[in-house]
PDB file of C-alpha atoms in Angstrom:
ATOM      1  CA  MET A 574     105.667  72.138  92.029  1.00  0.00           C
ATOM      2  CA  ALA A 575     105.853  75.889  91.484  1.00  0.00           C
ATOM      3  CA  LEU A 576     103.561  77.510  88.946  1.00  0.00           C
ATOM      4  CA  SER A 577     105.069  78.756  85.717  1.00  0.00           C
ATOM      5  CA  GLU A 578     104.817  82.462  84.918  1.00  0.00           C
ATOM      6  CA  ARG A 579     102.250  81.620  82.247  1.00  0.00           C
ATOM      7  CA  GLU A 580     100.130  79.650  84.716  1.00  0.00           C
ATOM      8  CA  LYS A 581     100.230  82.551  87.185  1.00  0.00           C
ATOM      9  CA  TYR A 582      99.278  85.026  84.479  1.00  0.00           C
ATOM     10  CA  ASP A 583      96.388  82.896  83.250  1.00  0.00           C
ATOM     11  CA  TYR A 584      95.041  82.373  86.771  1.00  0.00           C
ATOM     12  CA  VAL A 585      95.293  86.042  87.729  1.00  0.00           C
ATOM     13  CA  HIS A 586      93.740  87.389  84.523  1.00  0.00           C
ATOM     14  CA  ASN A 587      91.241  84.660  83.683  1.00  0.00           C
ATOM     15  CA  VAL A 588      90.095  83.779  87.201  1.00  0.00           C
ATOM     16  CA  LEU A 589      90.963  86.396  89.836  1.00  0.00           C
ATOM     17  CA  ILE A 590      90.296  89.554  87.841  1.00  0.00           C
ATOM     18  CA  LYS A 591      87.048  88.227  86.364  1.00  0.00           C
ATOM     19  CA  LYS A 592      85.869  87.113  89.807  1.00  0.00           C
ATOM     20  CA  PHE A 593      86.888  90.481  91.262  1.00  0.00           C
ATOM     21  CA  GLN A 594      84.883  92.382  88.654  1.00  0.00           C
ATOM     22  CA  LEU A 595      81.807  90.285  89.409  1.00  0.00           C
ATOM     23  CA  THR A 596      81.940  90.467  93.213  1.00  0.00           C
ATOM     24  CA  GLN A 597      83.848  93.548  94.377  1.00  0.00           C
ATOM     25  CA  ASN A 598      82.428  96.587  92.587  1.00  0.00           C
ATOM     26  CA  SER A 599      80.426  97.758  95.606  1.00  0.00           C
ATOM     27  CA  ASN A 600      83.482  97.479  97.894  1.00  0.00           C
ATOM     28  CA  CYS A 601      86.411  99.880  98.074  1.00  0.00           C
ATOM     29  CA  SER A 602      88.918  97.313  96.897  1.00  0.00           C
ATOM     30  CA  ALA A 603      91.849  96.762  94.538  1.00  0.00           C
ATOM     31  CA  LEU A 604      93.964  93.876  93.305  1.00  0.00           C
ATOM     32  CA  PHE A 605      97.776  94.086  92.988  1.00  0.00           C
ATOM     33  CA  ASP A 606     100.350  91.700  91.610  1.00  0.00           C
ATOM     34  CA  LEU A 607     103.272  90.668  93.819  1.00  0.00           C
ATOM     35  CA  ASP A 608     105.431  93.527  92.503  1.00  0.00           C
ATOM     36  CA  GLY A 609     102.952  96.211  93.568  1.00  0.00           C
ATOM     37  CA  SER A 610     101.489  96.876  90.119  1.00  0.00           C
ATOM     38  CA  LEU A 611      97.757  97.574  90.108  1.00  0.00           C
ATOM     39  CA  LEU A 612      95.722  94.961  88.239  1.00  0.00           C
ATOM     40  CA  VAL A 613      92.137  96.107  88.747  1.00  0.00           C
ATOM     41  CA  VAL A 614      90.087  98.389  91.008  1.00  0.00           C
ATOM     42  CA  SER A 615      86.415  98.378  91.937  1.00  0.00           C
ATOM     43  CA  ASP A 616      83.933 101.013  90.805  1.00  0.00           C
ATOM     44  CA  GLU A 617      83.647 102.172  94.419  1.00  0.00           C
ATOM     45  CA  THR A 618      87.410 102.705  94.594  1.00  0.00           C
ATOM     46  CA  ARG A 619      87.264 104.795  91.429  1.00  0.00           C
ATOM     47  CA  ARG A 620      84.463 106.872  92.920  1.00  0.00           C
ATOM     48  CA  GLN A 621      86.107 107.480  96.294  1.00  0.00           C
ATOM     49  CA  PHE A 622      89.670 108.099  95.150  1.00  0.00           C
ATOM     50  CA  GLY A 623      89.329 109.617  91.696  1.00  0.00           C
ATOM     51  CA  ILE A 624      91.365 106.637  90.617  1.00  0.00           C
ATOM     52  CA  GLU A 625      91.966 107.768  87.018  1.00  0.00           C
ATOM     53  CA  ASN A 626      94.092 110.610  88.347  1.00  0.00           C
ATOM     54  CA  ILE A 627      95.958 108.206  90.622  1.00  0.00           C
ATOM     55  CA  LEU A 628      96.605 105.771  87.773  1.00  0.00           C
ATOM     56  CA  THR A 629      97.942 108.547  85.573  1.00  0.00           C
ATOM     57  CA  VAL A 630     100.280 109.869  88.255  1.00  0.00           C
ATOM     58  CA  LEU A 631     101.554 106.544  89.556  1.00  0.00           C
ATOM     59  CA  ASN A 632     101.715 104.713  86.217  1.00  0.00           C
ATOM     60  CA  LYS A 633      99.507 101.963  87.651  1.00  0.00           C
ATOM     61  CA  SER A 634     102.048 100.928  90.275  1.00  0.00           C
ATOM     62  CA  PHE A 635     102.742 101.623  93.939  1.00  0.00           C
ATOM     63  CA  HIS A 636     106.524 101.740  94.178  1.00  0.00           C
ATOM     64  CA  LEU A 637     109.001 103.866  96.115  1.00  0.00           C
ATOM     65  CA  SER A 638     110.213 105.415  92.860  1.00  0.00           C
ATOM     66  CA  ASN A 639     106.762 106.940  92.339  1.00  0.00           C
ATOM     67  CA  VAL A 640     106.559 108.575  95.774  1.00  0.00           C
ATOM     68  CA  THR A 641     108.015 111.894  94.595  1.00  0.00           C
ATOM     69  CA  ASP A 642     107.321 115.409  95.888  1.00  0.00           C
ATOM     70  CA  GLU A 643     105.478 116.251  92.675  1.00  0.00           C
ATOM     71  CA  ASN A 644     103.244 113.177  92.783  1.00  0.00           C
ATOM     72  CA  ILE A 645     102.466 113.683  96.471  1.00  0.00           C
ATOM     73  CA  ALA A 646     101.438 117.287  95.802  1.00  0.00           C
ATOM     74  CA  ILE A 647      99.205 116.264  92.881  1.00  0.00           C
ATOM     75  CA  LEU A 648      97.449 113.485  94.779  1.00  0.00           C
ATOM     76  CA  THR A 649      97.079 115.075  98.212  1.00  0.00           C
ATOM     77  CA  GLY A 650      96.924 118.815  97.617  1.00  0.00           C
ATOM     78  CA  PHE A 651      99.843 119.480  99.976  1.00  0.00           C
ATOM     79  CA  SER A 652     103.067 121.068  98.767  1.00  0.00           C
ATOM     80  CA  ASP A 653     104.780 122.168 101.994  1.00  0.00           C
ATOM     81  CA  GLN A 654     107.836 120.123 102.881  1.00  0.00           C
ATOM     82  CA  VAL A 655     106.686 119.122 106.376  1.00  0.00           C
ATOM     83  CA  ASN A 656     103.495 117.463 105.132  1.00  0.00           C
ATOM     84  CA  ILE A 657     105.211 115.995 102.077  1.00  0.00           C
ATOM     85  CA  GLU A 658     107.829 114.263 104.232  1.00  0.00           C
ATOM     86  CA  ALA A 659     105.138 112.871 106.544  1.00  0.00           C
ATOM     87  CA  ILE A 660     103.103 111.619 103.576  1.00  0.00           C
ATOM     88  CA  ARG A 661     106.205 110.092 101.988  1.00  0.00           C
ATOM     89  CA  ALA A 662     107.007 108.221 105.217  1.00  0.00           C
ATOM     90  CA  ALA A 663     103.410 106.961 105.406  1.00  0.00           C
ATOM     91  CA  CYS A 664     103.494 105.758 101.782  1.00  0.00           C
ATOM     92  CA  GLU A 665     106.823 104.016 102.340  1.00  0.00           C
ATOM     93  CA  LYS A 666     105.314 102.258 105.341  1.00  0.00           C
ATOM     94  CA  MET A 667     102.350 101.084 103.260  1.00  0.00           C
ATOM     95  CA  ILE A 668     104.717  99.709 100.631  1.00  0.00           C
ATOM     96  CA  LYS A 669     106.665  97.946 103.378  1.00  0.00           C
ATOM     97  CA  LEU A 670     103.426  96.416 104.655  1.00  0.00           C
ATOM     98  CA  GLN A 671     102.654  95.107 101.166  1.00  0.00           C
ATOM     99  CA  GLN A 672     106.087  93.498 101.088  1.00  0.00           C
ATOM    100  CA  ILE A 673     105.456  91.906 104.496  1.00  0.00           C
ATOM    101  CA  VAL A 674     102.184  90.407 103.242  1.00  0.00           C
ATOM    102  CA  VAL A 675     104.028  88.926 100.257  1.00  0.00           C
ATOM    103  CA  SER A 676     106.991  87.601 102.247  1.00  0.00           C
ATOM    104  CA  ARG A 677     105.062  86.260 105.259  1.00  0.00           C
ATOM    105  CA  LYS A 678     101.873  85.335 103.387  1.00  0.00           C
ATOM    106  CA  VAL A 679      99.692  86.803 106.144  1.00  0.00           C
ATOM    107  CA  PRO A 680      97.035  89.548 106.113  1.00  0.00           C
ATOM    108  CA  VAL A 681      97.808  92.951 107.628  1.00  0.00           C
ATOM    109  CA  SER A 682      95.454  95.684 108.852  1.00  0.00           C
ATOM    110  CA  PHE A 683      96.193  99.333 109.574  1.00  0.00           C
ATOM    111  CA  ILE A 684      94.610 102.757 109.871  1.00  0.00           C
ATOM    112  CA  SER A 685      95.668 105.210 107.186  1.00  0.00           C
ATOM    113  CA  LEU A 686      95.735 108.939 107.893  1.00  0.00           C
ATOM    114  CA  ILE A 687      96.779 110.251 104.500  1.00  0.00           C
ATOM    115  CA  PRO A 688      95.162 113.400 103.097  1.00  0.00           C
ATOM    116  CA  ARG A 689      93.616 113.529  99.657  1.00  0.00           C
ATOM    117  CA  GLY A 690      92.545 116.726  97.966  1.00  0.00           C
ATOM    118  CA  ASN A 691      93.863 118.721 100.947  1.00  0.00           C
ATOM    119  CA  ILE A 692      91.454 116.929 103.308  1.00  0.00           C
ATOM    120  CA  PHE A 693      92.476 114.473 106.026  1.00  0.00           C
ATOM    121  CA  SER A 694      90.431 111.331 106.622  1.00  0.00           C
ATOM    122  CA  SER A 695      91.018 108.096 108.475  1.00  0.00           C
ATOM    123  CA  ARG A 696      90.539 104.749 106.755  1.00  0.00           C
ATOM    124  CA  LEU A 697      90.718 101.170 107.970  1.00  0.00           C
ATOM    125  CA  VAL A 698      92.763  99.234 105.396  1.00  0.00           C
ATOM    126  CA  SER A 699      93.446  95.506 105.056  1.00  0.00           C
ATOM    127  CA  TYR A 700      95.988  93.811 102.796  1.00  0.00           C
ATOM    128  CA  ILE A 701      94.984  90.206 102.024  1.00  0.00           C
ATOM    129  CA  PRO A 702      97.228  87.604 100.318  1.00  0.00           C
ATOM    130  CA  ILE A 703      95.508  85.744  97.462  1.00  0.00           C
ATOM    131  CA  PHE A 704      96.530  82.160  96.718  1.00  0.00           C
ATOM    132  CA  HIS A 705      96.247  79.838  93.731  1.00  0.00           C
ATOM    133  CA  ASP A 706      94.469  76.523  94.317  1.00  0.00           C
ATOM    134  CA  SER A 707      97.925  74.945  94.563  1.00  0.00           C
ATOM    135  CA  GLY A 708      98.702  77.094  97.605  1.00  0.00           C
ATOM    136  CA  GLU A 709     101.102  79.452  95.832  1.00  0.00           C
ATOM    137  CA  LEU A 710     100.741  83.186  96.480  1.00  0.00           C
ATOM    138  CA  VAL A 711      99.779  85.004  93.273  1.00  0.00           C
ATOM    139  CA  ALA A 712      98.291  88.399  94.207  1.00  0.00           C
ATOM    140  CA  LEU A 713      97.401  90.846  96.958  1.00  0.00           C
ATOM    141  CA  GLN A 714      93.967  92.371  97.527  1.00  0.00           C
ATOM    142  CA  THR A 715      93.209  95.527  99.488  1.00  0.00           C
ATOM    143  CA  TYR A 716      90.030  96.591 101.257  1.00  0.00           C
ATOM    144  CA  SER A 717      89.429  99.980 102.832  1.00  0.00           C
ATOM    145  CA  SER A 718      86.602 101.840 104.540  1.00  0.00           C
ATOM    146  CA  TYR A 719      86.215 105.113 106.381  1.00  0.00           C
ATOM    147  CA  CYS A 720      86.557 104.975 110.145  1.00  0.00           C
ATOM    148  CA  ASN A 721      86.304 107.573 112.891  1.00  0.00           C
ATOM    149  CA  LEU A 722      89.685 107.517 114.605  1.00  0.00           C
ATOM    150  CA  PHE A 723      89.404 109.250 117.998  1.00  0.00           C
ATOM    151  CA  GLY A 724      87.829 112.328 116.412  1.00  0.00           C
ATOM    152  CA  ILE A 725      91.013 113.232 114.572  1.00  0.00           C
ATOM    153  CA  THR A 726      89.186 113.951 111.319  1.00  0.00           C
ATOM    154  CA  GLU A 727      87.267 116.824 112.875  1.00  0.00           C
ATOM    155  CA  TYR A 728      90.423 118.359 114.320  1.00  0.00           C
ATOM    156  CA  LEU A 729      92.317 118.094 111.058  1.00  0.00           C
ATOM    157  CA  THR A 730      89.445 119.539 109.039  1.00  0.00           C
ATOM    158  CA  ILE A 731      89.370 122.549 111.346  1.00  0.00           C
ATOM    159  CA  LEU A 732      93.107 123.001 110.961  1.00  0.00           C
ATOM    160  CA  GLN A 733      92.924 122.968 107.178  1.00  0.00           C
ATOM    161  CA  GLU A 734      89.826 125.144 106.749  1.00  0.00           C
ATOM    162  CA  LYS A 735      90.433 127.832 109.360  1.00  0.00           C
ATOM    163  CA  ASP A 736      93.364 130.003 110.295  1.00  0.00           C
ATOM    164  CA  LEU A 737      93.650 128.866 113.895  1.00  0.00           C
ATOM    165  CA  GLU A 738      96.432 128.667 116.397  1.00  0.00           C
ATOM    166  CA  SER A 739      97.884 125.285 117.279  1.00  0.00           C
ATOM    167  CA  VAL A 740      95.312 122.760 118.457  1.00  0.00           C
ATOM    168  CA  THR A 741      97.572 121.999 121.412  1.00  0.00           C
ATOM    169  CA  ILE A 742      96.140 123.686 124.511  1.00  0.00           C
ATOM    170  CA  LYS A 743      98.174 126.585 125.759  1.00  0.00           C
ATOM    171  CA  ALA A 744     100.084 125.959 128.972  1.00  0.00           C
ATOM    172  CA  TYR A 745      97.802 128.182 131.017  1.00  0.00           C
ATOM    173  CA  ASP A 746      94.735 126.253 129.827  1.00  0.00           C
ATOM    174  CA  LEU A 747      96.095 122.859 130.799  1.00  0.00           C
ATOM    175  CA  PRO A 748      94.937 121.568 134.180  1.00  0.00           C
ATOM    176  CA  ILE A 749      98.322 119.845 134.442  1.00  0.00           C
ATOM    177  CA  LYS A 750     101.209 121.137 132.371  1.00  0.00           C
ATOM    178  CA  LEU A 751     102.785 118.592 130.021  1.00  0.00           C
ATOM    179  CA  THR A 752     105.669 118.716 127.597  1.00  0.00           C
ATOM    180  CA  PRO A 753     104.744 118.309 123.901  1.00  0.00           C
ATOM    181  CA  ARG A 754     105.928 114.679 123.916  1.00  0.00           C
ATOM    182  CA  GLN A 755     103.998 113.890 127.109  1.00  0.00           C
ATOM    183  CA  HIS A 756     100.889 115.460 125.585  1.00  0.00           C
ATOM    184  CA  GLU A 757     101.261 113.321 122.443  1.00  0.00           C
ATOM    185  CA  ILE A 758     101.577 110.129 124.462  1.00  0.00           C
ATOM    186  CA  LEU A 759      98.696 110.934 126.781  1.00  0.00           C
ATOM    187  CA  PHE A 760      96.385 111.924 123.933  1.00  0.00           C
ATOM    188  CA  LEU A 761      96.993 108.678 122.074  1.00  0.00           C
ATOM    189  CA  LEU A 762      96.531 106.570 125.202  1.00  0.00           C
ATOM    190  CA  VAL A 763      93.294 108.256 126.294  1.00  0.00           C
ATOM    191  CA  ARG A 764      91.936 107.754 122.772  1.00  0.00           C
ATOM    192  CA  GLY A 765      92.365 104.004 123.024  1.00  0.00           C
ATOM    193  CA  LEU A 766      95.662 103.181 121.352  1.00  0.00           C
ATOM    194  CA  SER A 767      97.848 100.593 123.020  1.00  0.00           C
ATOM    195  CA  GLN A 768     101.325 101.575 124.175  1.00  0.00           C
ATOM    196  CA  ARG A 769     102.808  99.678 121.246  1.00  0.00           C
ATOM    197  CA  GLN A 770     100.549 101.413 118.725  1.00  0.00           C
ATOM    198  CA  ALA A 771     101.222 104.829 120.277  1.00  0.00           C
ATOM    199  CA  ALA A 772     104.964 104.187 120.147  1.00  0.00           C
ATOM    200  CA  ASP A 773     104.633 103.217 116.486  1.00  0.00           C
ATOM    201  CA  VAL A 774     102.799 106.462 115.679  1.00  0.00           C
ATOM    202  CA  LEU A 775     105.445 108.524 117.488  1.00  0.00           C
ATOM    203  CA  ASN A 776     108.338 106.508 116.045  1.00  0.00           C
ATOM    204  CA  ILE A 777     109.809 105.762 119.470  1.00  0.00           C
ATOM    205  CA  SER A 778     110.391 102.478 121.266  1.00  0.00           C
ATOM    206  CA  ARG A 779     107.650 101.005 123.417  1.00  0.00           C
ATOM    207  CA  GLY A 780     110.098 100.966 126.331  1.00  0.00           C
ATOM    208  CA  ASN A 781     110.778 104.677 125.955  1.00  0.00           C
ATOM    209  CA  LEU A 782     107.063 105.436 125.810  1.00  0.00           C
ATOM    210  CA  ALA A 783     106.383 103.322 128.900  1.00  0.00           C
ATOM    211  CA  LYS A 784     109.211 105.050 130.772  1.00  0.00           C
ATOM    212  CA  ILE A 785     107.863 108.514 129.948  1.00  0.00           C
ATOM    213  CA  THR A 786     104.358 107.430 130.939  1.00  0.00           C
ATOM    214  CA  VAL A 787     105.326 105.910 134.282  1.00  0.00           C
ATOM    215  CA  GLU A 788     108.167 108.211 135.337  1.00  0.00           C
ATOM    216  CA  SER A 789     107.034 111.567 133.950  1.00  0.00           C
ATOM    217  CA  ILE A 790     103.300 111.625 133.238  1.00  0.00           C
ATOM    218  CA  CYS A 791     101.860 109.488 136.055  1.00  0.00           C
ATOM    219  CA  PRO A 792     103.484 111.515 138.887  1.00  0.00           C
ATOM    220  CA  LYS A 793     101.983 114.717 137.478  1.00  0.00           C
ATOM    221  CA  PHE A 794      98.564 113.124 137.987  1.00  0.00           C
ATOM    222  CA  GLU A 795      99.568 111.947 141.486  1.00  0.00           C
ATOM    223  CA  ILE A 796      99.773 108.329 140.361  1.00  0.00           C
ATOM    224  CA  PHE A 797     102.789 106.534 141.790  1.00  0.00           C
ATOM    225  CA  ASP A 798     102.034 102.855 141.123  1.00  0.00           C
ATOM    226  CA  ALA A 799     102.300 102.852 137.301  1.00  0.00           C
ATOM    227  CA  ASP A 800      98.522 102.391 136.975  1.00  0.00           C
ATOM    228  CA  THR A 801      97.992 103.588 133.402  1.00  0.00           C
ATOM    229  CA  GLY A 802      94.295 102.716 133.580  1.00  0.00           C
ATOM    230  CA  GLU A 803      93.865 105.203 136.414  1.00  0.00           C
ATOM    231  CA  LEU A 804      95.956 107.725 134.482  1.00  0.00           C
ATOM    232  CA  ILE A 805      93.640 107.463 131.495  1.00  0.00           C
ATOM    233  CA  ASP A 806      90.535 107.838 133.689  1.00  0.00           C
ATOM    234  CA  ARG A 807      91.896 110.964 135.383  1.00  0.00           C
ATOM    235  CA  ALA A 808      93.065 112.463 132.095  1.00  0.00           C
ATOM    236  CA  ILE A 809      89.642 112.004 130.516  1.00  0.00           C
ATOM    237  CA  LYS A 810      87.941 113.651 133.497  1.00  0.00           C
ATOM    238  CA  LEU A 811      90.238 116.637 132.965  1.00  0.00           C
ATOM    239  CA  GLY A 812      89.413 116.812 129.254  1.00  0.00           C
ATOM    240  CA  TYR A 813      92.720 115.697 127.775  1.00  0.00           C
ATOM    241  CA  HIS A 814      90.922 113.507 125.236  1.00  0.00           C
ATOM    242  CA  LYS A 815      89.416 116.600 123.590  1.00  0.00           C
ATOM    243  CA  TYR A 816      92.617 118.212 122.383  1.00  0.00           C
ATOM    244  CA  ILE A 817      95.052 116.793 119.872  1.00  0.00           C
ATOM    245  CA  PRO A 818      98.600 118.151 119.757  1.00  0.00           C
ATOM    246  CA  GLN A 819      99.289 119.840 116.435  1.00  0.00           C
ATOM    247  CA  SER A 820     102.349 117.625 116.082  1.00  0.00           C
ATOM    248  CA  LEU A 821      99.961 114.687 115.562  1.00  0.00           C
ATOM    249  CA  CYS A 822      98.119 116.482 112.762  1.00  0.00           C
ATOM    250  CA  ARG A 823     100.126 114.791 110.035  1.00  0.00           C
ATOM    251  CA  ALA A 824      99.935 111.843 107.721  1.00  0.00           C
ATOM    252  CA  SER A 825     100.634 108.554 109.445  1.00  0.00           C
ATOM    253  CA  ILE A 826     100.001 104.815 109.386  1.00  0.00           C
ATOM    254  CA  ILE A 827      98.857 102.987 112.524  1.00  0.00           C
ATOM    255  CA  VAL A 828      99.513  99.255 112.248  1.00  0.00           C
ATOM    256  CA  LEU A 829      96.901  97.202 114.104  1.00  0.00           C
ATOM    257  CA  ASP A 830      98.747  93.872 114.115  1.00  0.00           C
ATOM    258  CA  ASN A 831     101.140  93.812 117.070  1.00  0.00           C
ATOM    259  CA  ASP A 832     103.278  91.103 115.480  1.00  0.00           C
ATOM    260  CA  ILE A 833     103.833  93.327 112.442  1.00  0.00           C
ATOM    261  CA  ILE A 834     104.608  96.656 114.146  1.00  0.00           C
ATOM    262  CA  ASP A 835     108.222  95.815 114.936  1.00  0.00           C
ATOM    263  CA  ALA A 836     108.845  94.703 111.339  1.00  0.00           C
ATOM    264  CA  CYS A 837     107.992  98.110 109.932  1.00  0.00           C
TER     265      CYS A 837
END
């Protein structure tokens, strides 16, 4: 038998929130209702995110209607249209992931590359469904922690703090000349992303990425048997893992659950 709205409310506010406040303050964590409204955040979340500012801007909810240019600029420090569009797309993807957790009742993990205060950082984030003792889904909890994603933080910090040319190596510096798209694919692969994850980051199909890798990139490294492992080894020896294309220096969400990627 389904819970009544009153039973859900009582359980969330008298059990979940009280338990959260007792056990989660040292974690970077938050609790949402099934509509995306924020119920409670930990002290650590307040410290790391300046959460009072976030609550004021977003009216305590994480909905598409709140992902406006003005709110993005306030929260991230970016006001140029290119970064705003990338951040908006990343936020929309996070909202979609919340909806997937609610509809499928499964946890989801991803890496978030969204700037705050004009500084890029990478965070490992998990969305966890929370159930009533009856088995009915009643809330969603998030956990996040900093992670070092293939050195991207250092590159992005340099880009923001110094007036430098594009991080992409100039053609005459490259041991083997690649197109911008080939460079993006190779960089992501040599830094440990799977083909599916790399395709998700680049917003292309996995088949298209595999075709470019095998038919265009491998031959340039004198690899003719589609051995991507050998490609990665040779690329690392030539230093391709050290240089990120500037086109990748943008907000993005990297979904870690292969079964979820195609649903985004």
